[in-house]
mmCIF file of C-alpha atoms and ligand atoms in Angstrom:
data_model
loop_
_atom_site.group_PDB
_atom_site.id
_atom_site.type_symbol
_atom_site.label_atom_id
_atom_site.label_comp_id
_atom_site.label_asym_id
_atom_site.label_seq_id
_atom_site.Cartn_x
_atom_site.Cartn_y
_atom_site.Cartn_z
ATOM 1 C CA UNK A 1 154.608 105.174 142.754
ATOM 2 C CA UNK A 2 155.442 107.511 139.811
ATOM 3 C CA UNK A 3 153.112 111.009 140.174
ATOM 4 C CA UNK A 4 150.114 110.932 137.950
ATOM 5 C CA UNK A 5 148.440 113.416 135.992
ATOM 6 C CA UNK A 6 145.123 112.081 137.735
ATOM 7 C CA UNK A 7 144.982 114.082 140.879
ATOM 8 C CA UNK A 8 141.813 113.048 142.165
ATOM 9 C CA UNK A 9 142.143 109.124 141.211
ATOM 10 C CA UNK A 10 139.179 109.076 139.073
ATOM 11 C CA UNK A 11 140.995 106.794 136.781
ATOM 12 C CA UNK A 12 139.997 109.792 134.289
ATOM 13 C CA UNK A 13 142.679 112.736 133.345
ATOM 14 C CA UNK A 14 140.352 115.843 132.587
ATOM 15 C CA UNK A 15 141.506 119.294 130.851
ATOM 16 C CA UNK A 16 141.797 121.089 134.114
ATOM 17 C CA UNK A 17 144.216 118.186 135.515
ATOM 18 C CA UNK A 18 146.882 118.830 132.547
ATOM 19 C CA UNK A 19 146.296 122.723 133.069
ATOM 20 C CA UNK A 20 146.947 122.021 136.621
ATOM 21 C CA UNK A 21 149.878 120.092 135.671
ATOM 22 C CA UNK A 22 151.242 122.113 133.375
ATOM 23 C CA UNK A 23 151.196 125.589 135.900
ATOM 24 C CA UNK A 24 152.709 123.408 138.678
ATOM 25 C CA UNK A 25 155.310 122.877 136.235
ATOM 26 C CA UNK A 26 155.943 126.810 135.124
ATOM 27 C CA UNK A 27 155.976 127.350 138.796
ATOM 28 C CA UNK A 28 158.644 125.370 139.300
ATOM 29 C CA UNK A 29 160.790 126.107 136.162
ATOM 30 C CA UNK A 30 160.392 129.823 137.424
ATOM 31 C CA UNK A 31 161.683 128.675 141.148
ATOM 32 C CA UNK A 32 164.172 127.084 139.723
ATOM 33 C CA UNK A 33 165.916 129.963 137.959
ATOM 34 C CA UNK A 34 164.877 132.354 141.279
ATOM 35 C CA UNK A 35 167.250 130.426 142.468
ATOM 36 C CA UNK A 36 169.973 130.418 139.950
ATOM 37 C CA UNK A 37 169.451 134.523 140.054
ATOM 38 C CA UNK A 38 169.645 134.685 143.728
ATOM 39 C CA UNK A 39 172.910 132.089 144.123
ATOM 40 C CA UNK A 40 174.326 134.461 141.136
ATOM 41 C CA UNK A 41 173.705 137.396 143.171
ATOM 42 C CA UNK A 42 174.970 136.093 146.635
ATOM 43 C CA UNK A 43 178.335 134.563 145.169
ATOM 44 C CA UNK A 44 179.967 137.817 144.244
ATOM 45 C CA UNK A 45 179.850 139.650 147.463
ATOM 46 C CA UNK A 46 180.844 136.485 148.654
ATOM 47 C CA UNK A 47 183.513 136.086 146.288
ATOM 48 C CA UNK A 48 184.945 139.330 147.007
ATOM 49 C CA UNK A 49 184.796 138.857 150.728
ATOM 50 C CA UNK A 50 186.970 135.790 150.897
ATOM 51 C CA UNK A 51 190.100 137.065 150.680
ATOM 52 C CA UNK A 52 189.368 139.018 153.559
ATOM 53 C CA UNK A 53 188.238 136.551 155.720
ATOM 54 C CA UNK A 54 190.289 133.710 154.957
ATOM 55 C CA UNK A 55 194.336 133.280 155.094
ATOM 56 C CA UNK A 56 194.683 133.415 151.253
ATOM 57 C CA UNK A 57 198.351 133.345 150.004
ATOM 58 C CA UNK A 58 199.291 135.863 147.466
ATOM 59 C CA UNK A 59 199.407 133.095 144.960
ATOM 60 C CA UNK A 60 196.036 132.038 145.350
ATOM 61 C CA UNK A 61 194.724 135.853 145.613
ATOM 62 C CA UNK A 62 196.717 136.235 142.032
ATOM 63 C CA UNK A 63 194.401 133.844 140.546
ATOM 64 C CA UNK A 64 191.017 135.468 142.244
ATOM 65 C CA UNK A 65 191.839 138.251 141.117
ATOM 66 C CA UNK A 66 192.765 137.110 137.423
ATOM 67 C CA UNK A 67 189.173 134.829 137.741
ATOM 68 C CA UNK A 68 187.142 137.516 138.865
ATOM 69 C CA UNK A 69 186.313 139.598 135.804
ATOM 70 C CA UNK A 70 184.895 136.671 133.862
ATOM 71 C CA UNK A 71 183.189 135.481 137.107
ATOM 72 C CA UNK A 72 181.716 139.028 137.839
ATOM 73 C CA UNK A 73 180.493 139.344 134.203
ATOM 74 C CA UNK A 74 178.847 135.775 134.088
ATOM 75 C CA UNK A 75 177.102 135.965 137.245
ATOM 76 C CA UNK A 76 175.801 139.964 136.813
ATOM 77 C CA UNK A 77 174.501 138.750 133.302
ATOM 78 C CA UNK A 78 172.708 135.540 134.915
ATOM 79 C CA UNK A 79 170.716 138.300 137.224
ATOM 80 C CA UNK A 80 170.529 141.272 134.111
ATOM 81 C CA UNK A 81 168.644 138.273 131.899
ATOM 82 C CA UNK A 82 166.729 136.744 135.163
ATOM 83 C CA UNK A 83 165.013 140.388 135.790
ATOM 84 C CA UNK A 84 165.080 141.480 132.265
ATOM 85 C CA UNK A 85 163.086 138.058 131.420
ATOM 86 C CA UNK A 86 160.941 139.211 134.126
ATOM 87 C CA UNK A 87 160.360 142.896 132.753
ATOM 88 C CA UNK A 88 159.716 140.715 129.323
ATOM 89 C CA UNK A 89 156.936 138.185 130.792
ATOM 90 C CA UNK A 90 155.611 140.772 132.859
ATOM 91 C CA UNK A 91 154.752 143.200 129.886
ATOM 92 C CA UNK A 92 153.253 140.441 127.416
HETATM 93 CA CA1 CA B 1 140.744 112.782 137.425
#
């Protein structure tokens, strides 16, 4: 059965069930970019640690190393704007 916004079966959907609703939904929107931040955080130390413990040819190192700028700046601004929209929300 699809979830319904009337959590006490009533067969009536009040104000404080689509308040409900609606901060279940915030709550999940801001799990879901936790998330993104923390994945964004753990893949560059990760990242940089692979060539050390895996038998990388110097090939495949060349290309790391040419990817990891762009990677390194992507992922570091994912986590700047996930704590700096933090700062933002927590402020207003
Ligand atoms: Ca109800």
């Amino acid at each position: 059965m699809a979830p319904t916004l009337d959590r006490d079966g009533d067969g009536v959907v009040t104000e404080e069930e689509i308040e409900l609703a609606k901060q279940e939904a915030l709550i999940e929107k801001l799990d879901a970019q936790k998330q993104l931040a923390w994945l964004a955080a753990v893949s560059m130390p990760v990242y940089a640690l692979l060539p050390a413990v895996l038998p990388i040819g110097v090939d495949k190192l060349n290309t790391m190393a040419a990817m990891s700028d762009m990677l390194f700046l992507s992922q570091a601004s994912i986590v700047g704007l996930f704590f700096g929209a933090q700062a933002y929300m927590a402020k207003k």
